[in-house]
PDB file of C-alpha atoms in Angstrom:
ATOM      1  CA  MET A  28     -30.296 -22.141  12.658  1.00 41.00           C
ATOM      2  CA  MET A  29     -28.505 -25.429  12.091  1.00 44.00           C
ATOM      3  CA  ALA A  30     -30.076 -28.428  13.571  1.00 49.00           C
ATOM      4  CA  ARG A  31     -28.942 -29.739  16.703  1.00 49.00           C
ATOM      5  CA  ASP A  32     -28.237 -32.998  16.109  1.00 53.00           C
ATOM      6  CA  ARG A  33     -25.780 -31.560  13.129  1.00 66.00           C
ATOM      7  CA  ARG A  34     -24.166 -29.015  15.112  1.00 74.00           C
ATOM      8  CA  SER A  35     -20.937 -31.122  16.016  1.00 77.00           C
ATOM      9  CA  SER A  36     -20.208 -32.044  12.438  1.00 79.00           C
ATOM     10  CA  CYS A  37     -20.834 -28.598  11.050  1.00 83.00           C
ATOM     11  CA  GLU A  38     -18.534 -26.959  13.360  1.00 84.00           C
ATOM     12  CA  ASN A  39     -16.129 -29.561  12.548  1.00 85.00           C
ATOM     13  CA  ALA A  40     -16.394 -28.339   8.786  1.00 89.00           C
ATOM     14  CA  ILE A  41     -15.842 -24.768  10.003  1.00 92.00           C
ATOM     15  CA  ARG A  42     -12.504 -25.786  11.822  1.00 89.00           C
ATOM     16  CA  GLU A  43     -11.410 -27.627   8.568  1.00 91.00           C
ATOM     17  CA  ILE A  44     -12.383 -24.668   6.402  1.00 94.00           C
ATOM     18  CA  TRP A  45     -10.541 -22.195   8.697  1.00 93.00           C
ATOM     19  CA  THR A  46      -7.502 -24.105   8.457  1.00 90.00           C
ATOM     20  CA  ALA A  47      -7.434 -24.549   5.053  1.00 91.00           C
ATOM     21  CA  GLU A  48      -7.707 -20.713   4.737  1.00 90.00           C
ATOM     22  CA  GLU A  49      -5.692 -19.647   7.624  1.00 87.00           C
ATOM     23  CA  GLU A  50      -3.023 -22.277   7.762  1.00 85.00           C
ATOM     24  CA  ARG A  51      -2.670 -23.552   4.361  1.00 86.00           C
ATOM     25  CA  GLY A  52      -3.682 -20.296   2.406  1.00 87.00           C
ATOM     26  CA  GLU A  53      -6.009 -22.188   0.109  1.00 88.00           C
ATOM     27  CA  PRO A  54      -9.773 -22.326   0.470  1.00 90.00           C
ATOM     28  CA  MET A  55     -11.735 -25.561   0.306  1.00 92.00           C
ATOM     29  CA  ARG A  56     -13.701 -26.689  -2.835  1.00 94.00           C
ATOM     30  CA  ALA A  57     -17.525 -27.185  -2.238  1.00 93.00           C
ATOM     31  CA  GLU A  58     -16.999 -30.914  -3.307  1.00 93.00           C
ATOM     32  CA  GLU A  59     -14.891 -31.688  -0.249  1.00 92.00           C
ATOM     33  CA  LEU A  60     -17.879 -31.121   2.214  1.00 91.00           C
ATOM     34  CA  ASP A  61     -21.220 -32.697   2.854  1.00 89.00           C
ATOM     35  CA  PRO A  62     -23.665 -30.953   1.071  1.00 90.00           C
ATOM     36  CA  GLU A  63     -26.199 -30.678   3.830  1.00 89.00           C
ATOM     37  CA  GLU A  64     -23.341 -29.269   6.094  1.00 89.00           C
ATOM     38  CA  LEU A  65     -22.536 -26.921   3.483  1.00 92.00           C
ATOM     39  CA  SER A  66     -25.936 -26.031   3.142  1.00 92.00           C
ATOM     40  CA  ALA A  67     -26.638 -25.760   6.826  1.00 90.00           C
ATOM     41  CA  LEU A  68     -23.391 -23.324   7.171  1.00 92.00           C
ATOM     42  CA  GLN A  69     -24.580 -21.028   4.172  1.00 93.00           C
ATOM     43  CA  GLU A  70     -27.860 -20.613   5.529  1.00 91.00           C
ATOM     44  CA  ASP A  71     -26.165 -19.600   8.975  1.00 91.00           C
ATOM     45  CA  GLY A  72     -24.275 -16.930   7.451  1.00 93.00           C
ATOM     46  CA  LEU A  73     -20.932 -18.645   8.387  1.00 94.00           C
ATOM     47  CA  VAL A  74     -19.572 -19.347   4.346  1.00 94.00           C
ATOM     48  CA  GLU A  75     -20.121 -18.103   1.225  1.00 95.00           C
ATOM     49  CA  VAL A  76     -19.529 -20.125  -2.228  1.00 94.00           C
ATOM     50  CA  ARG A  77     -18.360 -18.617  -5.464  1.00 92.00           C
ATOM     51  CA  GLU A  78     -16.827 -20.677  -8.335  1.00 91.00           C
ATOM     52  CA  GLY A  79     -16.749 -23.794  -6.242  1.00 92.00           C
ATOM     53  CA  LEU A  80     -14.598 -22.233  -3.525  1.00 94.00           C
ATOM     54  CA  VAL A  81     -15.873 -22.286  -0.081  1.00 95.00           C
ATOM     55  CA  ARG A  82     -14.816 -19.101   1.959  1.00 94.00           C
ATOM     56  CA  LEU A  83     -15.540 -18.157   5.625  1.00 94.00           C
ATOM     57  CA  THR A  84     -17.741 -14.993   6.081  1.00 95.00           C
ATOM     58  CA  GLU A  85     -16.062 -12.851   8.979  1.00 95.00           C
ATOM     59  CA  ARG A  86     -18.547 -14.554  11.287  1.00 94.00           C
ATOM     60  CA  GLY A  87     -17.319 -18.075  10.044  1.00 94.00           C
ATOM     61  CA  ARG A  88     -14.135 -17.155  10.413  1.00 93.00           C
ATOM     62  CA  GLN A  89     -14.486 -15.855  14.036  1.00 93.00           C
ATOM     63  CA  GLU A  90     -15.898 -19.023  14.787  1.00 92.00           C
ATOM     64  CA  GLY A  91     -13.294 -21.016  13.142  1.00 92.00           C
ATOM     65  CA  ARG A  92     -10.767 -19.502  15.102  1.00 93.00           C
ATOM     66  CA  GLN A  93     -12.489 -20.403  18.462  1.00 92.00           C
ATOM     67  CA  MET A  94     -12.999 -23.897  17.485  1.00 91.00           C
ATOM     68  CA  MET A  95      -9.195 -24.340  16.692  1.00 92.00           C
ATOM     69  CA  ARG A  96      -8.354 -22.350  19.874  1.00 94.00           C
ATOM     70  CA  ARG A  97     -10.740 -25.111  22.189  1.00 93.00           C
ATOM     71  CA  HIS A  98      -9.369 -27.998  19.895  1.00 93.00           C
ATOM     72  CA  ARG A  99      -5.787 -27.124  20.495  1.00 92.00           C
ATOM     73  CA  LEU A 100      -6.146 -26.135  23.924  1.00 93.00           C
ATOM     74  CA  ALA A 101      -8.000 -29.219  24.782  1.00 92.00           C
ATOM     75  CA  GLU A 102      -4.580 -31.413  22.913  1.00 92.00           C
ATOM     76  CA  ARG A 103      -2.409 -29.322  25.342  1.00 88.00           C
ATOM     77  CA  LEU A 104      -4.714 -29.939  28.477  1.00 88.00           C
ATOM     78  CA  LEU A 105      -4.630 -33.714  27.796  1.00 88.00           C
ATOM     79  CA  SER A 106      -0.968 -34.162  26.872  1.00 84.00           C
ATOM     80  CA  ASP A 107       0.366 -31.869  29.563  1.00 78.00           C
ATOM     81  CA  VAL A 108      -2.051 -32.466  32.760  1.00 75.00           C
ATOM     82  CA  LEU A 109      -3.134 -36.030  31.889  1.00 80.00           C
ATOM     83  CA  GLY A 110      -0.224 -37.173  30.433  1.00 78.00           C
ATOM     84  CA  MET A 111      -2.147 -38.568  27.147  1.00 83.00           C
ATOM     85  CA  ASP A 112      -0.071 -39.566  24.093  1.00 83.00           C
ATOM     86  CA  LYS A 113      -0.212 -37.042  21.279  1.00 79.00           C
ATOM     87  CA  SER A 114      -1.582 -39.864  19.015  1.00 81.00           C
ATOM     88  CA  SER A 115      -4.481 -40.391  20.790  1.00 84.00           C
ATOM     89  CA  ILE A 116      -5.566 -36.676  21.869  1.00 90.00           C
ATOM     90  CA  HIS A 117      -7.117 -35.663  18.702  1.00 86.00           C
ATOM     91  CA  ALA A 118     -10.344 -37.626  18.820  1.00 82.00           C
ATOM     92  CA  ILE A 119     -10.853 -36.556  22.558  1.00 87.00           C
ATOM     93  CA  SER A 120     -10.305 -32.693  21.523  1.00 88.00           C
ATOM     94  CA  CYS A 121     -12.735 -33.017  18.852  1.00 84.00           C
ATOM     95  CA  GLU A 122     -15.514 -34.015  21.466  1.00 81.00           C
ATOM     96  CA  PHE A 123     -14.033 -31.097  23.870  1.00 83.00           C
ATOM     97  CA  GLU A 124     -14.307 -28.489  21.495  1.00 81.00           C
ATOM     98  CA  HIS A 125     -18.046 -28.435  21.024  1.00 79.00           C
ATOM     99  CA  SER A 126     -18.843 -28.390  24.716  1.00 79.00           C
ATOM    100  CA  VAL A 127     -16.302 -25.837  26.582  1.00 82.00           C
ATOM    101  CA  ALA A 128     -17.990 -22.750  27.536  1.00 83.00           C
ATOM    102  CA  PRO A 129     -16.265 -19.665  27.008  1.00 81.00           C
ATOM    103  CA  GLU A 130     -15.443 -18.957  30.920  1.00 83.00           C
ATOM    104  CA  LEU A 131     -13.967 -22.661  30.868  1.00 87.00           C
ATOM    105  CA  GLU A 132     -11.760 -22.145  28.284  1.00 89.00           C
ATOM    106  CA  GLU A 133     -10.045 -19.149  29.454  1.00 87.00           C
ATOM    107  CA  LYS A 134      -9.531 -20.802  32.701  1.00 85.00           C
ATOM    108  CA  ILE A 135      -7.919 -23.479  31.008  1.00 87.00           C
ATOM    109  CA  CYS A 136      -5.917 -21.492  29.174  1.00 86.00           C
ATOM    110  CA  THR A 137      -4.662 -19.817  32.253  1.00 78.00           C
ATOM    111  CA  LEU A 138      -4.082 -22.781  34.178  1.00 77.00           C
ATOM    112  CA  LEU A 139      -1.688 -23.972  31.364  1.00 80.00           C
ATOM    113  CA  GLY A 140      -0.106 -20.839  31.340  1.00 74.00           C
ATOM    114  CA  HIS A 141      -1.113 -19.435  28.187  1.00 82.00           C
ATOM    115  CA  PRO A 142       0.310 -21.834  25.758  1.00 84.00           C
ATOM    116  CA  ARG A 143       1.404 -20.654  22.106  1.00 84.00           C
ATOM    117  CA  SER A 144       1.410 -24.297  20.489  1.00 87.00           C
ATOM    118  CA  CYS A 145      -0.498 -27.578  20.687  1.00 88.00           C
ATOM    119  CA  PRO A 146       1.676 -30.813  21.119  1.00 86.00           C
ATOM    120  CA  HIS A 147       1.981 -30.884  17.286  1.00 85.00           C
ATOM    121  CA  GLY A 148       3.903 -27.701  17.079  1.00 84.00           C
ATOM    122  CA  ARG A 149       0.642 -25.795  15.541  1.00 87.00           C
ATOM    123  CA  ARG A 150      -0.274 -22.090  16.534  1.00 89.00           C
ATOM    124  CA  ILE A 151      -3.034 -21.772  19.246  1.00 92.00           C
ATOM    125  CA  PRO A 152      -4.862 -18.794  18.455  1.00 92.00           C
ATOM    126  CA  GLU A 153      -5.059 -16.024  21.240  1.00 90.00           C
ATOM    127  CA  GLY A 154      -7.862 -15.460  23.419  1.00 88.00           C
ATOM    128  CA  ASN A 155      -8.861 -12.262  25.340  1.00 85.00           C
ATOM    129  CA  CYS A 156      -7.104 -13.866  28.413  1.00 81.00           C
ATOM    130  CA  CYS A 157      -3.865 -14.031  26.725  1.00 80.00           C
ATOM    131  CA  LEU A 158      -3.648 -10.663  25.450  1.00 73.00           C
ATOM    132  CA  GLN A 159      -4.216  -9.599  29.226  1.00 68.00           C
ATOM    133  CA  ALA A 160      -2.148 -12.338  30.791  1.00 60.00           C
ATOM    134  CA  LYS A 161       0.021 -11.404  33.583  1.00 49.00           C
ATOM    135  CA  TRP A 162       2.155 -14.576  35.031  1.00 50.00           C
ATOM    136  CA  VAL A 163       0.439 -15.032  38.444  1.00 48.00           C
ATOM    137  CA  VAL A 164       1.120 -17.388  41.235  1.00 40.00           C
ATOM    138  CA  GLU A 165      -2.348 -19.182  40.732  1.00 47.00           C
ATOM    139  CA  SER A 166      -1.098 -20.586  37.116  1.00 60.00           C
ATOM    140  CA  ALA A 167      -0.124 -24.086  37.498  1.00 68.00           C
ATOM    141  CA  VAL A 168       2.394 -23.863  34.487  1.00 80.00           C
ATOM    142  CA  LYS A 169       4.394 -21.011  33.850  1.00 86.00           C
ATOM    143  CA  PRO A 170       7.345 -20.005  31.860  1.00 90.00           C
ATOM    144  CA  LEU A 171      10.931 -20.368  33.063  1.00 93.00           C
ATOM    145  CA  SER A 172      11.400 -16.642  32.903  1.00 93.00           C
ATOM    146  CA  ALA A 173       8.481 -16.134  35.576  1.00 91.00           C
ATOM    147  CA  MET A 174       9.953 -18.397  38.278  1.00 92.00           C
ATOM    148  CA  ARG A 175      11.713 -17.449  41.476  1.00 93.00           C
ATOM    149  CA  GLU A 176      15.476 -17.903  41.860  1.00 95.00           C
ATOM    150  CA  GLY A 177      15.944 -21.504  43.426  1.00 95.00           C
ATOM    151  CA  GLU A 178      12.329 -22.765  42.499  1.00 95.00           C
ATOM    152  CA  GLU A 179      11.897 -26.096  41.077  1.00 94.00           C
ATOM    153  CA  GLY A 180       9.438 -27.829  39.034  1.00 93.00           C
ATOM    154  CA  GLU A 181       9.093 -30.112  35.976  1.00 91.00           C
ATOM    155  CA  VAL A 182       9.281 -29.075  32.206  1.00 89.00           C
ATOM    156  CA  VAL A 183       5.852 -29.395  30.830  1.00 83.00           C
ATOM    157  CA  TYR A 184       6.250 -28.345  27.393  1.00 80.00           C
ATOM    158  CA  ILE A 185       8.386 -26.267  24.904  1.00 82.00           C
ATOM    159  CA  SER A 186       6.773 -23.387  23.351  1.00 79.00           C
ATOM    160  CA  THR A 187       8.491 -22.389  20.089  1.00 78.00           C
ATOM    161  CA  LEU A 188       7.588 -22.539  16.317  1.00 71.00           C
ATOM    162  CA  ASP A 189      11.212 -22.247  15.525  1.00 74.00           C
ATOM    163  CA  PRO A 190      12.511 -25.890  14.954  1.00 71.00           C
ATOM    164  CA  GLN A 191      16.245 -24.427  15.459  1.00 79.00           C
ATOM    165  CA  VAL A 192      15.216 -23.137  19.098  1.00 81.00           C
ATOM    166  CA  ALA A 193      13.615 -27.039  19.600  1.00 78.00           C
ATOM    167  CA  ARG A 194      16.390 -29.077  18.591  1.00 81.00           C
ATOM    168  CA  LYS A 195      19.053 -26.842  20.918  1.00 85.00           C
ATOM    169  CA  MET A 196      16.448 -27.354  23.661  1.00 86.00           C
ATOM    170  CA  THR A 197      16.246 -30.887  22.850  1.00 83.00           C
ATOM    171  CA  ALA A 198      19.914 -31.033  22.928  1.00 87.00           C
ATOM    172  CA  MET A 199      19.776 -29.399  26.340  1.00 90.00           C
ATOM    173  CA  GLY A 200      17.639 -32.321  27.627  1.00 89.00           C
ATOM    174  CA  ILE A 201      14.810 -30.150  27.984  1.00 90.00           C
ATOM    175  CA  LEU A 202      12.378 -32.547  27.637  1.00 84.00           C
ATOM    176  CA  PRO A 203       8.793 -33.138  29.102  1.00 80.00           C
ATOM    177  CA  ARG A 204       8.697 -34.450  32.519  1.00 83.00           C
ATOM    178  CA  THR A 205      12.335 -33.806  33.133  1.00 90.00           C
ATOM    179  CA  PRO A 206      13.094 -31.699  36.834  1.00 94.00           C
ATOM    180  CA  ILE A 207      14.387 -28.219  36.300  1.00 96.00           C
ATOM    181  CA  ARG A 208      15.456 -25.872  38.726  1.00 96.00           C
ATOM    182  CA  LEU A 209      16.310 -22.018  38.421  1.00 97.00           C
ATOM    183  CA  VAL A 210      19.353 -20.955  39.546  1.00 96.00           C
ATOM    184  CA  HIS A 211      19.489 -17.235  39.013  1.00 94.00           C
ATOM    185  CA  LYS A 212      18.082 -14.488  36.311  1.00 94.00           C
ATOM    186  CA  ARG A 213      20.837 -12.126  35.862  1.00 89.00           C
ATOM    187  CA  PRO A 214      22.630 -11.366  33.721  1.00 91.00           C
ATOM    188  CA  ALA A 215      21.245 -14.545  32.202  1.00 94.00           C
ATOM    189  CA  TYR A 216      18.844 -17.030  33.190  1.00 97.00           C
ATOM    190  CA  VAL A 217      21.034 -19.950  34.180  1.00 97.00           C
ATOM    191  CA  PHE A 218      19.357 -23.467  35.287  1.00 97.00           C
ATOM    192  CA  GLU A 219      20.015 -26.984  36.322  1.00 96.00           C
ATOM    193  CA  VAL A 220      18.625 -29.873  34.272  1.00 94.00           C
ATOM    194  CA  GLY A 221      19.782 -33.326  36.098  1.00 87.00           C
ATOM    195  CA  LEU A 222      23.548 -32.892  36.461  1.00 90.00           C
ATOM    196  CA  SER A 223      24.094 -30.163  33.720  1.00 94.00           C
ATOM    197  CA  THR A 224      23.786 -26.144  33.957  1.00 96.00           C
ATOM    198  CA  PHE A 225      22.917 -23.866  31.254  1.00 96.00           C
ATOM    199  CA  ALA A 226      22.404 -20.178  30.492  1.00 96.00           C
ATOM    200  CA  VAL A 227      20.015 -18.724  28.061  1.00 95.00           C
ATOM    201  CA  ASP A 228      18.425 -15.562  27.155  1.00 94.00           C
ATOM    202  CA  GLU A 229      14.804 -14.343  27.762  1.00 93.00           C
ATOM    203  CA  THR A 230      13.429 -15.703  24.502  1.00 90.00           C
ATOM    204  CA  ILE A 231      14.348 -19.205  25.252  1.00 92.00           C
ATOM    205  CA  ALA A 232      13.459 -18.761  28.885  1.00 94.00           C
ATOM    206  CA  ASP A 233       9.982 -17.657  28.099  1.00 91.00           C
ATOM    207  CA  ALA A 234       9.478 -20.759  25.619  1.00 89.00           C
ATOM    208  CA  ILE A 235      10.286 -23.087  28.408  1.00 92.00           C
ATOM    209  CA  PHE A 236       7.016 -24.130  30.386  1.00 89.00           C
ATOM    210  CA  VAL A 237       7.281 -25.610  33.782  1.00 90.00           C
ATOM    211  CA  ARG A 238       5.145 -26.916  36.448  1.00 88.00           C
ATOM    212  CA  THR A 239       6.487 -25.756  39.688  1.00 86.00           C
ATOM    213  CA  LYS A 240       6.495 -27.623  43.041  1.00 80.00           C
ATOM    214  CA  GLY A 241       4.239 -26.529  46.108  1.00 62.00           C
TER     215      GLY A 241
END
């Protein structure tokens, strides 16, 4: 097993390898990693090295996915709930990802409304709570589509990986901390932002996450 005092650095390495494989589509080279960390990962059955390329085993892939999920949920929590600037959340999230229990991870995800992307626009891998999610009253943050007619709140974040949709919503003035009120849901989602009123379809209403009042 990996020595306890090296676990955090080894977990960081797993996350980096996962990112290279899953998001960039290219494995890391062995020389890019610390030799001792790489050896520890091999001994623990998390990676394999062939022809100088490092690839995650199935177990390593699952662990890397969970590390990235915790890291990006932490970024979302720090940015959306605590109001920290995006430029300062990465280092804290690196510490957070090593110490969060699975039960707490799911509680945080539910609290945030099961976000699909981090503040930098990168995908958050889904957890079991996301697959089973039903928007409930206890959730502090929920999509505009789950609000009641007449309900008010404050925009927390936009969850979309489509830059055109993001630009459209920005042009509407849908920005973090902007007051928003849902007028009605049919035949379209009509809401007020400032002195303006807009109508959008369900796809966009699902992407606008709001912290409701009360």
